[in-house]
PDB file of C-alpha atoms in Angstrom:
ATOM      1  CA  MET B   1      -9.253 -18.861 -19.392  1.00 52.00           C
ATOM      2  CA  ARG B   2      -7.090 -17.098 -21.509  1.00 54.00           C
ATOM      3  CA  PHE B   3      -7.014 -14.275 -18.735  1.00 50.00           C
ATOM      4  CA  LEU B   4      -6.151 -16.554 -15.826  1.00 48.00           C
ATOM      5  CA  GLN B   5      -3.126 -18.026 -17.510  1.00 49.00           C
ATOM      6  CA  LEU B   6      -1.831 -14.412 -18.569  1.00 45.00           C
ATOM      7  CA  SER B   7      -2.628 -13.428 -15.072  1.00 50.00           C
ATOM      8  CA  LEU B   8      -0.546 -16.341 -13.727  1.00 48.00           C
ATOM      9  CA  PHE B   9       2.116 -15.637 -16.086  1.00 46.00           C
ATOM     10  CA  LEU B  10       2.614 -12.407 -15.272  1.00 47.00           C
ATOM     11  CA  ILE B  11       2.942 -13.360 -11.111  1.00 46.00           C
ATOM     12  CA  ALA B  12       5.417 -15.762 -12.175  1.00 48.00           C
ATOM     13  CA  LEU B  13       7.437 -13.276 -14.362  1.00 48.00           C
ATOM     14  CA  ASN B  14       8.067 -11.014 -11.401  1.00 64.00           C
ATOM     15  CA  GLY B  15       7.442 -12.637  -8.691  1.00 85.00           C
ATOM     16  CA  CYS B  16       4.546 -10.164  -7.272  1.00 88.00           C
ATOM     17  CA  ILE B  17       1.407 -10.351  -6.777  1.00 93.00           C
ATOM     18  CA  ALA B  18      -1.251  -7.273  -5.689  1.00 94.00           C
ATOM     19  CA  ALA B  19      -4.604  -7.285  -3.979  1.00 95.00           C
ATOM     20  CA  PRO B  20      -7.747  -5.417  -6.122  1.00 95.00           C
ATOM     21  CA  PHE B  21      -8.682  -2.304  -4.488  1.00 95.00           C
ATOM     22  CA  GLU B  22     -10.996  -2.401  -1.614  1.00 95.00           C
ATOM     23  CA  GLY B  23     -12.268   0.221   0.307  1.00 95.00           C
ATOM     24  CA  PRO B  24     -14.979   2.671   1.276  1.00 94.00           C
ATOM     25  CA  GLY B  25     -14.049   4.351  -1.973  1.00 93.00           C
ATOM     26  CA  PHE B  26     -14.683   1.482  -4.074  1.00 93.00           C
ATOM     27  CA  GLU B  27     -18.203  -0.296  -2.309  1.00 89.00           C
ATOM     28  CA  ASP B  28     -21.083   0.026  -4.620  1.00 84.00           C
ATOM     29  CA  GLY B  29     -22.512   3.371  -5.097  1.00 76.00           C
ATOM     30  CA  ALA B  30     -19.424   5.286  -3.755  1.00 81.00           C
ATOM     31  CA  VAL B  31     -19.575   8.961  -5.198  1.00 79.00           C
ATOM     32  CA  LEU B  32     -16.061  10.837  -5.447  1.00 85.00           C
ATOM     33  CA  GLU B  33     -14.306  13.920  -6.139  1.00 85.00           C
ATOM     34  CA  GLY B  34     -11.117  14.404  -6.301  1.00 88.00           C
ATOM     35  CA  PRO B  35      -8.271  15.348  -6.210  1.00 94.00           C
ATOM     36  CA  PHE B  36      -7.140  12.657  -3.945  1.00 95.00           C
ATOM     37  CA  LEU B  37      -3.801  11.820  -1.827  1.00 97.00           C
ATOM     38  CA  ALA B  38      -1.989   8.686  -2.606  1.00 98.00           C
ATOM     39  CA  ALA B  39       0.590   7.142  -0.459  1.00 98.00           C
ATOM     40  CA  ILE B  40       2.910   4.354  -0.986  1.00 98.00           C
ATOM     41  CA  THR B  41       4.653   1.959   1.264  1.00 97.00           C
ATOM     42  CA  HIS B  42       7.783  -0.528   0.894  1.00 97.00           C
ATOM     43  CA  THR B  43       8.758  -2.601   3.741  1.00 97.00           C
ATOM     44  CA  ARG B  44      10.021  -6.002   4.732  1.00 96.00           C
ATOM     45  CA  ILE B  45       9.075  -7.995   7.405  1.00 97.00           C
ATOM     46  CA  ALA B  46      11.936  -8.811  10.181  1.00 97.00           C
ATOM     47  CA  ARG B  47      12.509 -12.568  10.369  1.00 96.00           C
ATOM     48  CA  GLY B  48      10.220 -14.557  12.765  1.00 97.00           C
ATOM     49  CA  GLU B  49       8.296 -11.664  12.818  1.00 97.00           C
ATOM     50  CA  THR B  50       5.202 -12.778  10.414  1.00 96.00           C
ATOM     51  CA  SER B  51       2.859 -13.243  12.863  1.00 97.00           C
ATOM     52  CA  ALA B  52       3.207  -9.828  14.496  1.00 97.00           C
ATOM     53  CA  PHE B  53       3.173  -7.790  10.687  1.00 97.00           C
ATOM     54  CA  SER B  54      -0.032  -9.891  10.318  1.00 96.00           C
ATOM     55  CA  ASP B  55      -1.281  -8.858  13.421  1.00 97.00           C
ATOM     56  CA  HIS B  56      -0.540  -5.146  12.752  1.00 97.00           C
ATOM     57  CA  LEU B  57      -1.691  -5.112   9.189  1.00 97.00           C
ATOM     58  CA  LYS B  58      -5.470  -6.604  10.344  1.00 97.00           C
ATOM     59  CA  ALA B  59      -5.791  -4.139  13.533  1.00 97.00           C
ATOM     60  CA  ILE B  60      -4.856  -1.458  10.713  1.00 97.00           C
ATOM     61  CA  LYS B  61      -7.326  -2.461   8.284  1.00 97.00           C
ATOM     62  CA  LEU B  62      -9.725  -2.151  10.615  1.00 96.00           C
ATOM     63  CA  GLN B  63      -8.959   1.325  11.346  1.00 97.00           C
ATOM     64  CA  GLN B  64      -8.176   2.543   8.230  1.00 97.00           C
ATOM     65  CA  ASP B  65     -11.856   1.491   6.981  1.00 96.00           C
ATOM     66  CA  SER B  66     -13.744   3.210   9.938  1.00 95.00           C
ATOM     67  CA  HIS B  67     -11.505   6.285   9.460  1.00 96.00           C
ATOM     68  CA  GLU B  68     -12.605   9.969   7.893  1.00 96.00           C
ATOM     69  CA  GLY B  69     -11.048  10.346   4.770  1.00 96.00           C
ATOM     70  CA  PHE B  70      -9.838   7.009   3.759  1.00 97.00           C
ATOM     71  CA  ILE B  71     -11.116   6.094   0.093  1.00 97.00           C
ATOM     72  CA  GLY B  72      -9.105   2.422  -0.243  1.00 97.00           C
ATOM     73  CA  ARG B  73      -6.014   0.097  -0.091  1.00 97.00           C
ATOM     74  CA  SER B  74      -4.363  -2.258  -2.331  1.00 97.00           C
ATOM     75  CA  LEU B  75      -1.743  -4.516  -0.998  1.00 97.00           C
ATOM     76  CA  ARG B  76       1.031  -5.871  -2.960  1.00 97.00           C
ATOM     77  CA  THR B  77       3.187  -8.846  -2.104  1.00 95.00           C
ATOM     78  CA  ARG B  78       6.721 -10.175  -3.703  1.00 91.00           C
ATOM     79  CA  LEU B  79       6.427 -13.964  -3.370  1.00 87.00           C
ATOM     80  CA  THR B  80       8.723 -16.348  -1.697  1.00 86.00           C
ATOM     81  CA  SER B  81       9.736 -12.743   0.314  1.00 91.00           C
ATOM     82  CA  ARG B  82       9.287 -10.796   3.813  1.00 94.00           C
ATOM     83  CA  THR B  83       8.452  -7.743   0.932  1.00 95.00           C
ATOM     84  CA  ARG B  84       5.146  -6.177   1.245  1.00 96.00           C
ATOM     85  CA  TRP B  85       3.874  -2.694  -0.526  1.00 97.00           C
ATOM     86  CA  THR B  86       0.343  -0.854   1.082  1.00 97.00           C
ATOM     87  CA  LEU B  87      -0.884   1.659  -1.962  1.00 98.00           C
ATOM     88  CA  THR B  88      -3.760   4.076  -0.045  1.00 98.00           C
ATOM     89  CA  LEU B  89      -6.196   6.638  -1.056  1.00 97.00           C
ATOM     90  CA  TRP B  90      -7.263   9.150   0.963  1.00 98.00           C
ATOM     91  CA  GLN B  91      -9.642  12.399   0.541  1.00 96.00           C
ATOM     92  CA  ASP B  92      -6.162  14.701   1.668  1.00 96.00           C
ATOM     93  CA  GLU B  93      -3.226  15.268   3.683  1.00 96.00           C
ATOM     94  CA  ASP B  94      -5.406  16.053   6.702  1.00 97.00           C
ATOM     95  CA  SER B  95      -7.101  12.622   6.779  1.00 97.00           C
ATOM     96  CA  MET B  96      -4.180  10.545   5.875  1.00 97.00           C
ATOM     97  CA  MET B  97      -1.786  12.424   8.729  1.00 97.00           C
ATOM     98  CA  ARG B  98      -4.778  11.499  11.499  1.00 97.00           C
ATOM     99  CA  PHE B  99      -5.030   8.176  10.783  1.00 97.00           C
ATOM    100  CA  VAL B 100      -0.968   7.851  10.814  1.00 96.00           C
ATOM    101  CA  THR B 101      -0.793   9.483  14.516  1.00 96.00           C
ATOM    102  CA  GLU B 102      -3.124   7.396  15.950  1.00 96.00           C
ATOM    103  CA  GLY B 103      -4.726   3.910  16.982  1.00 96.00           C
ATOM    104  CA  ALA B 104      -3.453   1.095  15.519  1.00 96.00           C
ATOM    105  CA  HIS B 105      -1.091   2.553  12.836  1.00 97.00           C
ATOM    106  CA  LEU B 106       0.810   4.300  15.823  1.00 95.00           C
ATOM    107  CA  GLU B 107       1.226   0.973  17.605  1.00 96.00           C
ATOM    108  CA  ALA B 108       3.018  -0.272  14.728  1.00 96.00           C
ATOM    109  CA  ILE B 109       5.067   2.332  14.345  1.00 94.00           C
ATOM    110  CA  ALA B 110       6.224   1.656  17.508  1.00 95.00           C
ATOM    111  CA  GLU B 111       6.858  -1.861  17.100  1.00 94.00           C
ATOM    112  CA  SER B 112       8.132  -1.000  14.046  1.00 94.00           C
ATOM    113  CA  ALA B 113      11.753  -1.478  15.176  1.00 94.00           C
ATOM    114  CA  THR B 114      11.711  -5.095  15.725  1.00 96.00           C
ATOM    115  CA  VAL B 115       8.692  -5.961  13.555  1.00 97.00           C
ATOM    116  CA  ILE B 116      10.243  -4.636   9.750  1.00 97.00           C
ATOM    117  CA  ASP B 117      13.519  -4.222   8.443  1.00 97.00           C
ATOM    118  CA  GLY B 118      12.907  -0.743   7.591  1.00 95.00           C
ATOM    119  CA  VAL B 119      10.405   1.385   5.483  1.00 96.00           C
ATOM    120  CA  ARG B 120       9.988   3.321   3.019  1.00 97.00           C
ATOM    121  CA  SER B 121       7.019   5.695   0.782  1.00 97.00           C
ATOM    122  CA  ALA B 122       6.372   7.970  -1.381  1.00 98.00           C
ATOM    123  CA  ILE B 123       3.131  10.253  -1.509  1.00 98.00           C
ATOM    124  CA  TRP B 124       1.119  12.567  -4.321  1.00 97.00           C
ATOM    125  CA  THR B 125      -1.692  14.088  -5.243  1.00 96.00           C
ATOM    126  CA  ILE B 126      -3.865  12.643  -7.546  1.00 95.00           C
ATOM    127  CA  GLU B 127      -5.971  15.205 -10.194  1.00 91.00           C
ATOM    128  CA  ASP B 128      -9.264  14.994 -11.277  1.00 83.00           C
ATOM    129  CA  ASP B 129      -7.879  14.285 -14.995  1.00 79.00           C
ATOM    130  CA  GLU B 130      -5.169  11.080 -13.972  1.00 85.00           C
ATOM    131  CA  GLU B 131      -5.603   7.420 -13.329  1.00 88.00           C
ATOM    132  CA  PHE B 132      -7.762   6.170 -10.534  1.00 91.00           C
ATOM    133  CA  PRO B 133      -6.896   3.981  -8.592  1.00 93.00           C
ATOM    134  CA  PRO B 134      -3.013   4.712  -9.763  1.00 94.00           C
ATOM    135  CA  SER B 135      -2.094   1.659 -11.316  1.00 95.00           C
ATOM    136  CA  TRP B 136       0.788   0.041  -9.646  1.00 96.00           C
ATOM    137  CA  THR B 137       3.629   0.660 -12.229  1.00 95.00           C
ATOM    138  CA  ASP B 138       2.712   4.415 -11.758  1.00 96.00           C
ATOM    139  CA  ALA B 139       3.081   3.907  -7.910  1.00 97.00           C
ATOM    140  CA  MET B 140       6.555   2.182  -7.719  1.00 96.00           C
ATOM    141  CA  ASP B 141       7.765   4.566 -10.266  1.00 97.00           C
ATOM    142  CA  ARG B 142       6.948   7.185  -8.070  1.00 97.00           C
ATOM    143  CA  LEU B 143       8.649   5.538  -5.024  1.00 97.00           C
ATOM    144  CA  GLU B 144      11.592   5.020  -7.240  1.00 97.00           C
ATOM    145  CA  HIS B 145      11.613   8.358  -7.830  1.00 96.00           C
ATOM    146  CA  GLN B 146      10.671   9.966  -4.149  1.00 96.00           C
ATOM    147  CA  SER B 147      12.432   7.350  -2.122  1.00 93.00           C
ATOM    148  CA  PRO B 148      15.423   5.108  -4.116  1.00 89.00           C
ATOM    149  CA  GLU B 149      17.338   3.872  -0.899  1.00 91.00           C
ATOM    150  CA  VAL B 150      16.296   0.649  -0.206  1.00 90.00           C
ATOM    151  CA  PRO B 151      16.495   0.385   3.913  1.00 89.00           C
ATOM    152  CA  TRP B 152      17.761  -2.778   4.200  1.00 86.00           C
ATOM    153  CA  GLN B 153      20.187  -5.396   1.946  1.00 82.00           C
ATOM    154  CA  ASP B 154      18.694  -8.486   0.166  1.00 68.00           C
TER     155      ASP B 154
END
């Protein structure tokens, strides 16, 4: 019970909530050997486009789950906001780039000008001796370092 109270306090404190990692690399019996590639994206849904964004997200998740080289993802949202983050993990850069340039993800990119207000991202390698999966704190620090400019005004 105390853990639940602390969790609710932390959510209220920063207004964000993140889902636990899910995906093929987080299923029972998964054996992973690094290094790995991590990618964080930060976006804001355009006004009136929440449904379109959700449809794209569902299709992208299906594409990820069957994509060779995909390890897992965690999604984060700021409550009472249109701001979203994704943190994805990949076997290597080639796997991630094939995913980004085909299927549902490519379709989402084609519609991004109307569905989102902008996007920023960061990519880094997770070595064998580093925290896996990475924490949201680490991912957010890397995003701020690699891509400090937010492409929209609040």
